Amino acid sequence: MKKTAWLLALILLVGTVLTACGGGDSKNSGGNGDGKKPETVRVGIFKNVTHAAGYVALENKYFEKYWGEGVKVEVTAFDNGSDFSIALATDQIDLGFVGPGPSTNQYLKSKNFKVISGSNNGGAVLAVRKDAGISSVKDLVGKTVAIPTRGSTNEISLRLLLQQEGLKVTTDKSGVEIIARAPADTLVAMRQKEVDATLIPEPWGTQMEKEGIGQILVDWDKIPPNNGNYPLTILVAGDKFLKDHRDMAKGAIQANIDAINFIKSNPDKSYDLINNQLKKLSGKGLDNELIKAALSRLNLTPDVSKEAIEEMAKVSIDAGFIKNVKKEELDLSKFLDLSLLDEVKKEKK
C-alpha cells in the first residue's frame, strides 16, 4: 500500500510540474497551440480615414461580438505600413489593417502572415500645391512629390501614375523627385512650400483642399492601378494567430464586413464613430464634413484583387523595394488566403 501511495504522489507531482512548464503566457494570443481563447488580441491600424471600417468595428465592439466579451482588444496605431508589417512579422501584433505595398514587401522576407480579407479599395489622391504651377501630371517634372513612406502603396500608385505619363523618378530636375514624409508633416510642408505635390490617403488631400493650400489634381478613381479599384486597406493576420485561433480570425473578418455594411447603411452615424477613433489614435479628431468628404472617395469592400496586388509588387521589384525576387518568379499564392472570407460569405447566405 505504501508503495502504491508513493507512486500516486509521484504521478501527481510530475503532472503539476508539466502543467506549470507548459502554461505559457495566457495574455498572448499566440498561445500554446492548444486553441484556447486568448485573453488579449493585439490589433494594428492606421490613423487614416481609409481605415474607416476598422474604426467602426472598434467603436461598435464588433470584435468583442464575435470573440466574446472576455477578450480584450488591444489597439496599436501606426503611421506607416512598414512599421505595421514588421510588428506583425515579429509577433508584436496579431492582426490588423494595412496597405498591400509594405505588407507584400515584408511577407516576401518573413512569410509568416497572410491577407485574409479586403477592407477598402482606393481612397488616395494626388494633391498639388496651388501655387506650384502644376495643372497636369506631366507638370510634375522638376517637382518634389511626397509619399507617406518608402515602399508604401501610395508610392507604388505614384510610380504607376508617372509611368503612364512617361515620366521618370530622379533626384534632379530631369524627372520627378519622390520624398517620404508622414501625412501630418506633408501637410505642414505644403503650407511652407517645401513640397509641390503629394499622393496621399484621405482625409489629407481633402484637408489640403479645404484649407485652400492645395487642390486635388488626380482624384481617387483615377489613381492606378485599376482607376482606384485596387486594395488600399486589407486585413492581415499572423500565421500563429491563424493556426491557433481560426474561428477568431473568421470573427475579425465578420466584424470588418459588419462595419462596412454599417457605414454604407448609416453614413451620418458613422462620422462620429470614426472621429472617436481618430481622437483616440492620433490625439485629435476632424470636422465631420471633412470625414464625409473623405468617405465619398472610398470603396469599402471585403473583396481583394490578387492581380492588383501582384501588379503593385512588380512595381516594388522594379523600384528595388523587393530584393532578390525576379518579376517572373514572383509567387504570392500563399500570401493571400481568402478561404476564411469565403467561409464567412457562405455562412451569411
mmCIF file of C-alpha atoms in Angstrom:
data_model
loop_
_atom_site.group_PDB
_atom_site.id
_atom_site.type_symbol
_atom_site.label_atom_id
_atom_site.label_comp_id
_atom_site.label_asym_id
_atom_site.label_seq_id
_atom_site.Cartn_x
_atom_site.Cartn_y
_atom_site.Cartn_z
ATOM 1 C CA MET A 1 0.000 0.000 0.000
ATOM 2 C CA LYS A 2 2.831 2.370 0.868
ATOM 3 C CA LYS A 3 4.453 1.720 -2.499
ATOM 4 C CA THR A 4 1.151 2.431 -4.316
ATOM 5 C CA ALA A 5 0.602 5.684 -2.411
ATOM 6 C CA TRP A 6 4.151 6.785 -3.205
ATOM 7 C CA LEU A 7 3.650 6.134 -6.916
ATOM 8 C CA LEU A 8 0.378 8.114 -6.957
ATOM 9 C CA ALA A 9 2.057 11.045 -5.243
ATOM 10 C CA LEU A 10 4.914 10.962 -7.768
ATOM 11 C CA ILE A 11 2.489 10.951 -10.710
ATOM 12 C CA LEU A 12 0.593 13.933 -9.291
ATOM 13 C CA LEU A 13 3.860 15.835 -8.715
ATOM 14 C CA VAL A 14 5.105 15.234 -12.270
ATOM 15 C CA GLY A 15 1.730 16.287 -13.691
ATOM 16 C CA THR A 16 1.816 19.527 -11.707
ATOM 17 C CA VAL A 17 5.341 20.369 -12.917
ATOM 18 C CA LEU A 18 4.474 19.693 -16.562
ATOM 19 C CA THR A 19 1.380 21.869 -16.330
ATOM 20 C CA ALA A 20 3.392 24.735 -14.843
ATOM 21 C CA CYS A 21 6.062 24.458 -17.541
ATOM 22 C CA GLY A 22 3.583 24.295 -20.393
ATOM 23 C CA GLY A 23 1.274 27.094 -19.295
ATOM 24 C CA GLY A 24 2.912 29.922 -21.247
ATOM 25 C CA ASP A 25 1.577 33.486 -21.256
ATOM 26 C CA SER A 26 -2.211 33.349 -21.369
ATOM 27 C CA LYS A 27 -2.386 37.005 -22.352
ATOM 28 C CA ASN A 28 -0.518 36.421 -25.589
ATOM 29 C CA SER A 29 -2.867 35.347 -28.352
ATOM 30 C CA GLY A 30 -0.047 33.334 -29.894
ATOM 31 C CA GLY A 31 -0.932 30.809 -27.220
ATOM 32 C CA ASN A 32 0.440 27.314 -26.914
ATOM 33 C CA GLY A 33 -1.155 25.840 -29.979
ATOM 34 C CA ASP A 34 -3.953 24.465 -27.809
ATOM 35 C CA GLY A 35 -6.661 26.581 -29.478
ATOM 36 C CA LYS A 36 -7.750 28.147 -26.175
ATOM 37 C CA LYS A 37 -9.252 31.614 -26.493
ATOM 38 C CA PRO A 38 -6.673 34.317 -25.613
ATOM 39 C CA GLU A 39 -7.279 36.984 -23.005
ATOM 40 C CA THR A 40 -5.990 39.702 -25.350
ATOM 41 C CA VAL A 41 -5.898 40.136 -29.127
ATOM 42 C CA ARG A 42 -3.500 42.783 -30.441
ATOM 43 C CA VAL A 43 -4.927 44.742 -33.379
ATOM 44 C CA GLY A 44 -2.953 47.168 -35.548
ATOM 45 C CA ILE A 45 -4.467 50.047 -37.512
ATOM 46 C CA PHE A 46 -3.503 53.362 -39.176
ATOM 47 C CA LYS A 47 -4.525 56.925 -38.368
ATOM 48 C CA ASN A 48 -6.280 57.388 -41.735
ATOM 49 C CA VAL A 49 -9.939 57.539 -42.716
ATOM 50 C CA THR A 50 -9.122 54.828 -45.272
ATOM 51 C CA HIS A 51 -9.259 52.502 -42.241
ATOM 52 C CA ALA A 52 -12.847 53.557 -41.535
ATOM 53 C CA ALA A 53 -14.222 50.018 -41.338
ATOM 54 C CA GLY A 54 -11.682 49.129 -38.672
ATOM 55 C CA TYR A 55 -12.642 52.236 -36.695
ATOM 56 C CA VAL A 56 -16.341 51.407 -36.779
ATOM 57 C CA ALA A 57 -15.662 47.773 -35.871
ATOM 58 C CA LEU A 58 -13.764 49.004 -32.807
ATOM 59 C CA GLU A 59 -16.335 51.625 -31.822
ATOM 60 C CA ASN A 60 -19.313 49.290 -32.226
ATOM 61 C CA LYS A 61 -17.436 46.472 -30.466
ATOM 62 C CA TYR A 62 -17.917 44.098 -33.373
ATOM 63 C CA PHE A 63 -14.688 42.274 -32.486
ATOM 64 C CA GLU A 64 -15.985 41.584 -28.979
ATOM 65 C CA LYS A 65 -19.282 40.458 -30.517
ATOM 66 C CA TYR A 66 -17.553 37.622 -32.378
ATOM 67 C CA TRP A 67 -14.676 36.974 -29.986
ATOM 68 C CA GLY A 68 -16.626 37.146 -26.735
ATOM 69 C CA GLU A 69 -16.704 39.906 -24.136
ATOM 70 C CA GLY A 70 -13.965 38.230 -22.114
ATOM 71 C CA VAL A 71 -11.395 39.029 -24.816
ATOM 72 C CA LYS A 72 -9.600 42.357 -24.520
ATOM 73 C CA VAL A 73 -8.907 44.191 -27.778
ATOM 74 C CA GLU A 74 -5.531 45.929 -27.548
ATOM 75 C CA VAL A 75 -5.130 48.526 -30.327
ATOM 76 C CA THR A 76 -1.806 49.834 -31.639
ATOM 77 C CA ALA A 77 -1.838 52.783 -34.049
ATOM 78 C CA PHE A 78 0.778 53.007 -36.803
ATOM 79 C CA ASP A 79 1.876 55.876 -39.029
ATOM 80 C CA ASN A 80 3.038 53.662 -41.886
ATOM 81 C CA GLY A 81 2.785 50.179 -43.323
ATOM 82 C CA SER A 82 6.454 49.302 -42.892
ATOM 83 C CA ASP A 83 6.294 49.622 -39.103
ATOM 84 C CA PHE A 84 2.982 47.750 -39.044
ATOM 85 C CA SER A 85 4.292 44.883 -41.177
ATOM 86 C CA ILE A 86 7.443 44.493 -39.086
ATOM 87 C CA ALA A 87 5.309 44.434 -35.928
ATOM 88 C CA LEU A 88 3.108 41.696 -37.398
ATOM 89 C CA ALA A 89 6.074 39.652 -38.624
ATOM 90 C CA THR A 90 7.773 39.842 -35.213
ATOM 91 C CA ASP A 91 4.645 38.877 -33.242
ATOM 92 C CA GLN A 92 4.074 42.297 -31.687
ATOM 93 C CA ILE A 93 0.506 42.326 -33.043
ATOM 94 C CA ASP A 94 -1.814 39.508 -34.108
ATOM 95 C CA LEU A 95 -3.775 41.046 -36.964
ATOM 96 C CA GLY A 96 -4.889 44.378 -38.356
ATOM 97 C CA PHE A 97 -5.401 46.742 -41.254
ATOM 98 C CA VAL A 98 -2.583 47.777 -43.607
ATOM 99 C CA GLY A 99 -1.811 48.542 -47.244
ATOM 100 C CA PRO A 100 -0.665 45.838 -49.678
ATOM 101 C CA GLY A 101 2.599 47.569 -50.663
ATOM 102 C CA PRO A 102 4.640 47.311 -47.454
ATOM 103 C CA SER A 103 2.895 44.128 -46.301
ATOM 104 C CA THR A 104 3.847 42.345 -49.547
ATOM 105 C CA ASN A 105 7.444 43.534 -49.181
ATOM 106 C CA GLN A 106 7.626 42.194 -45.618
ATOM 107 C CA TYR A 107 5.829 38.952 -46.458
ATOM 108 C CA LEU A 108 8.450 38.043 -49.048
ATOM 109 C CA LYS A 109 11.057 38.353 -46.278
ATOM 110 C CA SER A 110 9.322 36.629 -43.365
ATOM 111 C CA LYS A 111 6.444 34.662 -44.976
ATOM 112 C CA ASN A 112 4.631 34.339 -41.643
ATOM 113 C CA PHE A 113 1.356 36.228 -42.159
ATOM 114 C CA LYS A 114 -1.453 36.323 -44.688
ATOM 115 C CA VAL A 115 -4.086 38.530 -46.292
ATOM 116 C CA ILE A 116 -7.467 37.248 -45.090
ATOM 117 C CA SER A 117 -9.830 39.956 -46.355
ATOM 118 C CA GLY A 118 -10.096 43.324 -48.023
ATOM 119 C CA SER A 119 -11.495 46.378 -46.262
ATOM 120 C CA ASN A 120 -11.219 49.329 -48.627
ATOM 121 C CA ASN A 121 -10.347 49.876 -52.275
ATOM 122 C CA GLY A 122 -8.917 53.251 -53.208
ATOM 123 C CA GLY A 123 -9.021 56.466 -51.233
ATOM 124 C CA ALA A 124 -5.694 58.074 -52.107
ATOM 125 C CA VAL A 125 -5.437 61.235 -54.218
ATOM 126 C CA LEU A 126 -2.764 63.286 -55.939
ATOM 127 C CA ALA A 127 -2.912 66.734 -54.361
ATOM 128 C CA VAL A 128 -0.803 69.637 -55.687
ATOM 129 C CA ARG A 129 0.122 72.935 -54.106
ATOM 130 C CA LYS A 130 -1.991 75.693 -55.600
ATOM 131 C CA ASP A 131 0.920 77.976 -56.485
ATOM 132 C CA ALA A 132 3.265 75.222 -57.734
ATOM 133 C CA GLY A 133 2.342 75.669 -61.406
ATOM 134 C CA ILE A 134 1.030 72.130 -61.800
ATOM 135 C CA SER A 135 -2.030 71.622 -63.972
ATOM 136 C CA SER A 136 -1.297 68.099 -65.247
ATOM 137 C CA VAL A 137 0.727 65.070 -64.215
ATOM 138 C CA LYS A 138 3.349 65.966 -66.849
ATOM 139 C CA ASP A 139 3.962 69.236 -64.972
ATOM 140 C CA LEU A 140 5.466 67.199 -62.109
ATOM 141 C CA VAL A 141 8.809 67.132 -63.953
ATOM 142 C CA GLY A 142 11.326 69.027 -61.832
ATOM 143 C CA LYS A 143 8.962 68.929 -58.846
ATOM 144 C CA THR A 144 9.106 67.220 -55.452
ATOM 145 C CA VAL A 145 6.299 64.826 -54.566
ATOM 146 C CA ALA A 146 5.763 63.431 -51.073
ATOM 147 C CA ILE A 147 4.516 59.967 -50.155
ATOM 148 C CA PRO A 148 3.876 58.675 -46.583
ATOM 149 C CA THR A 149 6.767 56.199 -46.509
ATOM 150 C CA ARG A 150 9.140 54.399 -48.845
ATOM 151 C CA GLY A 151 7.601 51.353 -50.487
ATOM 152 C CA SER A 152 4.100 52.334 -49.415
ATOM 153 C CA THR A 153 1.065 51.521 -51.519
ATOM 154 C CA ASN A 154 0.838 55.248 -52.226
ATOM 155 C CA GLU A 155 4.360 55.358 -53.652
ATOM 156 C CA ILE A 156 3.585 52.362 -55.860
ATOM 157 C CA SER A 157 0.481 54.140 -57.185
ATOM 158 C CA LEU A 158 2.525 57.287 -57.788
ATOM 159 C CA ARG A 159 5.163 55.367 -59.736
ATOM 160 C CA LEU A 160 2.453 53.751 -61.867
ATOM 161 C CA LEU A 161 0.888 57.169 -62.487
ATOM 162 C CA LEU A 162 4.231 58.603 -63.579
ATOM 163 C CA GLN A 163 4.869 55.595 -65.839
ATOM 164 C CA GLN A 164 1.526 56.186 -67.550
ATOM 165 C CA GLU A 165 2.727 59.679 -68.498
ATOM 166 C CA GLY A 166 6.210 58.553 -69.483
ATOM 167 C CA LEU A 167 7.872 60.338 -66.547
ATOM 168 C CA LYS A 168 10.932 59.109 -64.659
ATOM 169 C CA VAL A 169 11.749 59.160 -60.961
ATOM 170 C CA THR A 170 15.025 61.035 -60.452
ATOM 171 C CA THR A 171 16.865 63.077 -57.857
ATOM 172 C CA ASP A 172 17.409 66.024 -60.188
ATOM 173 C CA LYS A 173 15.200 68.335 -62.246
ATOM 174 C CA SER A 174 15.095 65.976 -65.240
ATOM 175 C CA GLY A 175 12.341 63.914 -63.647
ATOM 176 C CA VAL A 176 10.162 63.695 -60.546
ATOM 177 C CA GLU A 177 11.755 63.558 -57.120
ATOM 178 C CA ILE A 178 9.945 61.433 -54.534
ATOM 179 C CA ILE A 179 10.463 62.039 -50.820
ATOM 180 C CA ALA A 180 8.959 60.308 -47.783
ATOM 181 C CA ARG A 181 7.039 62.404 -45.255
ATOM 182 C CA ALA A 182 4.391 61.398 -42.743
ATOM 183 C CA PRO A 183 0.973 62.774 -43.802
ATOM 184 C CA ALA A 184 0.848 65.342 -40.985
ATOM 185 C CA ASP A 185 4.353 66.533 -41.885
ATOM 186 C CA THR A 186 3.384 66.681 -45.565
ATOM 187 C CA LEU A 187 0.510 69.000 -44.693
ATOM 188 C CA VAL A 188 2.979 71.337 -42.961
ATOM 189 C CA ALA A 189 5.453 71.017 -45.851
ATOM 190 C CA MET A 190 2.731 72.005 -48.332
ATOM 191 C CA ARG A 191 1.919 75.078 -46.238
ATOM 192 C CA GLN A 192 5.595 76.042 -46.122
ATOM 193 C CA LYS A 193 6.098 75.314 -49.865
ATOM 194 C CA GLU A 194 8.722 72.635 -49.197
ATOM 195 C CA VAL A 195 6.953 70.077 -51.420
ATOM 196 C CA ASP A 196 4.996 70.632 -54.603
ATOM 197 C CA ALA A 197 2.603 67.698 -54.553
ATOM 198 C CA THR A 198 1.699 64.518 -52.697
ATOM 199 C CA LEU A 199 -0.003 61.222 -53.369
ATOM 200 C CA ILE A 200 -1.650 60.709 -50.038
ATOM 201 C CA PRO A 201 -4.504 58.782 -48.394
ATOM 202 C CA GLU A 202 -7.623 60.524 -47.266
ATOM 203 C CA PRO A 203 -8.537 62.673 -45.411
ATOM 204 C CA TRP A 204 -5.288 64.542 -46.008
ATOM 205 C CA GLY A 205 -5.980 65.528 -49.615
ATOM 206 C CA THR A 206 -9.441 66.785 -48.682
ATOM 207 C CA GLN A 207 -7.958 68.739 -45.784
ATOM 208 C CA MET A 208 -5.443 70.468 -48.065
ATOM 209 C CA GLU A 209 -8.282 71.326 -50.406
ATOM 210 C CA LYS A 210 -10.440 72.669 -47.563
ATOM 211 C CA GLU A 211 -7.572 74.810 -46.257
ATOM 212 C CA GLY A 212 -7.017 76.283 -49.708
ATOM 213 C CA ILE A 213 -3.329 75.341 -49.824
ATOM 214 C CA GLY A 214 -3.782 72.605 -52.403
ATOM 215 C CA GLN A 215 -6.113 71.097 -54.939
ATOM 216 C CA ILE A 216 -6.770 67.522 -55.974
ATOM 217 C CA LEU A 217 -5.288 67.045 -59.437
ATOM 218 C CA VAL A 218 -5.980 63.304 -59.772
ATOM 219 C CA ASP A 219 -8.990 62.031 -57.839
ATOM 220 C CA TRP A 220 -9.086 58.631 -56.175
ATOM 221 C CA ASP A 221 -10.985 56.964 -59.027
ATOM 222 C CA LYS A 222 -8.195 57.796 -61.498
ATOM 223 C CA ILE A 223 -5.296 56.621 -59.345
ATOM 224 C CA PRO A 224 -3.641 53.420 -60.651
ATOM 225 C CA PRO A 225 -3.904 50.544 -60.672
ATOM 226 C CA ASN A 226 -7.451 49.909 -61.945
ATOM 227 C CA ASN A 227 -8.568 53.549 -61.649
ATOM 228 C CA GLY A 228 -8.869 53.470 -57.880
ATOM 229 C CA ASN A 229 -10.313 49.970 -57.678
ATOM 230 C CA TYR A 230 -7.255 48.488 -56.006
ATOM 231 C CA PRO A 231 -6.750 47.300 -52.421
ATOM 232 C CA LEU A 232 -5.590 50.197 -50.274
ATOM 233 C CA THR A 233 -6.603 48.726 -46.915
ATOM 234 C CA ILE A 234 -6.504 44.973 -46.332
ATOM 235 C CA LEU A 235 -6.984 42.778 -43.264
ATOM 236 C CA VAL A 236 -3.960 40.609 -42.469
ATOM 237 C CA ALA A 237 -3.237 38.108 -39.695
ATOM 238 C CA GLY A 238 -0.171 36.320 -38.398
ATOM 239 C CA ASP A 239 0.226 32.614 -39.189
ATOM 240 C CA LYS A 240 0.478 31.860 -35.476
ATOM 241 C CA PHE A 241 -2.877 33.506 -34.803
ATOM 242 C CA LEU A 242 -4.473 31.803 -37.803
ATOM 243 C CA LYS A 243 -3.225 28.398 -36.674
ATOM 244 C CA ASP A 244 -4.307 28.738 -33.043
ATOM 245 C CA HIS A 245 -7.454 30.836 -33.481
ATOM 246 C CA ARG A 246 -9.008 30.200 -36.875
ATOM 247 C CA ASP A 247 -12.543 30.908 -35.647
ATOM 248 C CA MET A 248 -11.421 34.234 -34.160
ATOM 249 C CA ALA A 249 -9.833 35.178 -37.483
ATOM 250 C CA LYS A 250 -13.200 34.487 -39.099
ATOM 251 C CA GLY A 251 -14.767 36.682 -36.414
ATOM 252 C CA ALA A 252 -12.411 39.516 -37.352
ATOM 253 C CA ILE A 253 -13.458 39.186 -40.990
ATOM 254 C CA GLN A 254 -17.126 39.272 -39.989
ATOM 255 C CA ALA A 255 -16.510 42.318 -37.773
ATOM 256 C CA ASN A 256 -14.905 44.068 -40.751
ATOM 257 C CA ILE A 257 -17.868 43.176 -43.006
ATOM 258 C CA ASP A 258 -20.377 44.334 -40.386
ATOM 259 C CA ALA A 259 -18.548 47.659 -40.125
ATOM 260 C CA ILE A 260 -18.539 48.097 -43.913
ATOM 261 C CA ASN A 261 -22.275 47.422 -44.045
ATOM 262 C CA PHE A 262 -22.905 49.805 -41.138
ATOM 263 C CA ILE A 263 -21.049 52.669 -42.840
ATOM 264 C CA LYS A 264 -22.920 52.114 -46.091
ATOM 265 C CA SER A 265 -26.306 51.945 -44.360
ATOM 266 C CA ASN A 266 -25.652 54.649 -41.750
ATOM 267 C CA PRO A 267 -23.157 57.151 -43.164
ATOM 268 C CA ASP A 268 -24.309 60.014 -40.942
ATOM 269 C CA LYS A 269 -23.947 57.917 -37.785
ATOM 270 C CA SER A 270 -20.510 56.740 -38.893
ATOM 271 C CA TYR A 271 -18.831 60.159 -38.825
ATOM 272 C CA ASP A 272 -18.790 60.421 -35.035
ATOM 273 C CA LEU A 273 -17.678 56.804 -34.642
ATOM 274 C CA ILE A 274 -14.742 57.351 -36.991
ATOM 275 C CA ASN A 275 -13.882 60.629 -35.305
ATOM 276 C CA ASN A 276 -13.862 58.994 -31.871
ATOM 277 C CA GLN A 277 -11.228 56.536 -33.014
ATOM 278 C CA LEU A 278 -9.165 59.253 -34.709
ATOM 279 C CA LYS A 279 -9.115 61.144 -31.408
ATOM 280 C CA LYS A 280 -8.016 58.030 -29.522
ATOM 281 C CA LEU A 281 -5.323 57.081 -32.014
ATOM 282 C CA SER A 282 -3.907 60.466 -33.020
ATOM 283 C CA GLY A 283 -4.954 62.718 -30.161
ATOM 284 C CA LYS A 284 -7.181 64.906 -32.311
ATOM 285 C CA GLY A 285 -10.259 64.490 -34.448
ATOM 286 C CA LEU A 286 -11.549 66.010 -37.665
ATOM 287 C CA ASP A 287 -14.539 68.060 -38.680
ATOM 288 C CA ASN A 288 -17.347 65.680 -39.641
ATOM 289 C CA GLU A 289 -17.713 67.407 -43.007
ATOM 290 C CA LEU A 290 -14.098 66.516 -43.727
ATOM 291 C CA ILE A 291 -14.742 62.874 -42.827
ATOM 292 C CA LYS A 292 -17.860 62.886 -45.015
ATOM 293 C CA ALA A 293 -15.880 64.196 -47.984
ATOM 294 C CA ALA A 294 -13.124 61.659 -47.395
ATOM 295 C CA LEU A 295 -15.585 58.738 -47.168
ATOM 296 C CA SER A 296 -17.018 59.711 -50.544
ATOM 297 C CA ARG A 297 -13.620 58.779 -52.018
ATOM 298 C CA LEU A 298 -13.545 55.245 -50.559
ATOM 299 C CA ASN A 299 -14.831 51.978 -51.988
ATOM 300 C CA LEU A 300 -15.358 49.877 -48.862
ATOM 301 C CA THR A 301 -15.293 46.173 -49.710
ATOM 302 C CA PRO A 302 -14.055 42.882 -48.220
ATOM 303 C CA ASP A 303 -13.054 41.645 -51.681
ATOM 304 C CA VAL A 304 -9.397 41.541 -52.703
ATOM 305 C CA SER A 305 -7.851 41.652 -56.180
ATOM 306 C CA LYS A 306 -4.861 39.290 -56.268
ATOM 307 C CA GLU A 307 -3.979 40.653 -59.716
ATOM 308 C CA ALA A 308 -3.761 44.251 -58.429
ATOM 309 C CA ILE A 309 -1.532 43.194 -55.531
ATOM 310 C CA GLU A 310 0.735 41.315 -57.934
ATOM 311 C CA GLU A 311 0.931 44.336 -60.242
ATOM 312 C CA MET A 312 1.938 46.570 -57.346
ATOM 313 C CA ALA A 313 4.511 44.017 -56.172
ATOM 314 C CA LYS A 314 6.161 44.096 -59.607
ATOM 315 C CA VAL A 315 6.483 47.887 -59.321
ATOM 316 C CA SER A 316 8.168 47.348 -55.940
ATOM 317 C CA ILE A 317 10.606 44.931 -57.558
ATOM 318 C CA ASP A 318 11.474 47.486 -60.259
ATOM 319 C CA ALA A 319 11.933 50.190 -57.614
ATOM 320 C CA GLY A 320 14.211 47.989 -55.510
ATOM 321 C CA PHE A 321 11.898 47.698 -52.512
ATOM 322 C CA ILE A 322 11.601 43.959 -53.051
ATOM 323 C CA LYS A 323 15.043 42.424 -53.427
ATOM 324 C CA ASN A 324 16.229 39.001 -54.568
ATOM 325 C CA VAL A 325 12.939 38.303 -56.354
ATOM 326 C CA LYS A 326 12.513 38.443 -60.124
ATOM 327 C CA LYS A 327 9.179 39.530 -61.554
ATOM 328 C CA GLU A 328 8.803 36.289 -63.491
ATOM 329 C CA GLU A 329 9.441 34.322 -60.274
ATOM 330 C CA LEU A 330 7.027 36.299 -58.082
ATOM 331 C CA ASP A 331 4.667 33.940 -56.235
ATOM 332 C CA LEU A 332 2.073 35.407 -53.870
ATOM 333 C CA SER A 333 -0.241 32.385 -53.881
ATOM 334 C CA LYS A 334 0.443 31.700 -50.194
ATOM 335 C CA PHE A 335 0.289 35.378 -49.224
ATOM 336 C CA LEU A 336 -3.439 35.574 -49.900
ATOM 337 C CA ASP A 337 -5.624 33.106 -48.020
ATOM 338 C CA LEU A 338 -9.204 34.080 -48.739
ATOM 339 C CA SER A 339 -10.647 30.721 -47.655
ATOM 340 C CA LEU A 340 -11.855 32.227 -44.379
ATOM 341 C CA LEU A 341 -13.548 35.087 -46.229
ATOM 342 C CA ASP A 342 -15.264 32.570 -48.490
ATOM 343 C CA GLU A 343 -16.460 30.621 -45.456
ATOM 344 C CA VAL A 344 -17.857 33.755 -43.820
ATOM 345 C CA LYS A 345 -19.703 34.702 -47.008
ATOM 346 C CA LYS A 346 -21.212 31.211 -47.352
ATOM 347 C CA GLU A 347 -22.338 31.194 -43.722
ATOM 348 C CA LYS A 348 -24.141 34.519 -44.206
ATOM 349 C CA LYS A 349 -26.224 33.204 -47.127
#
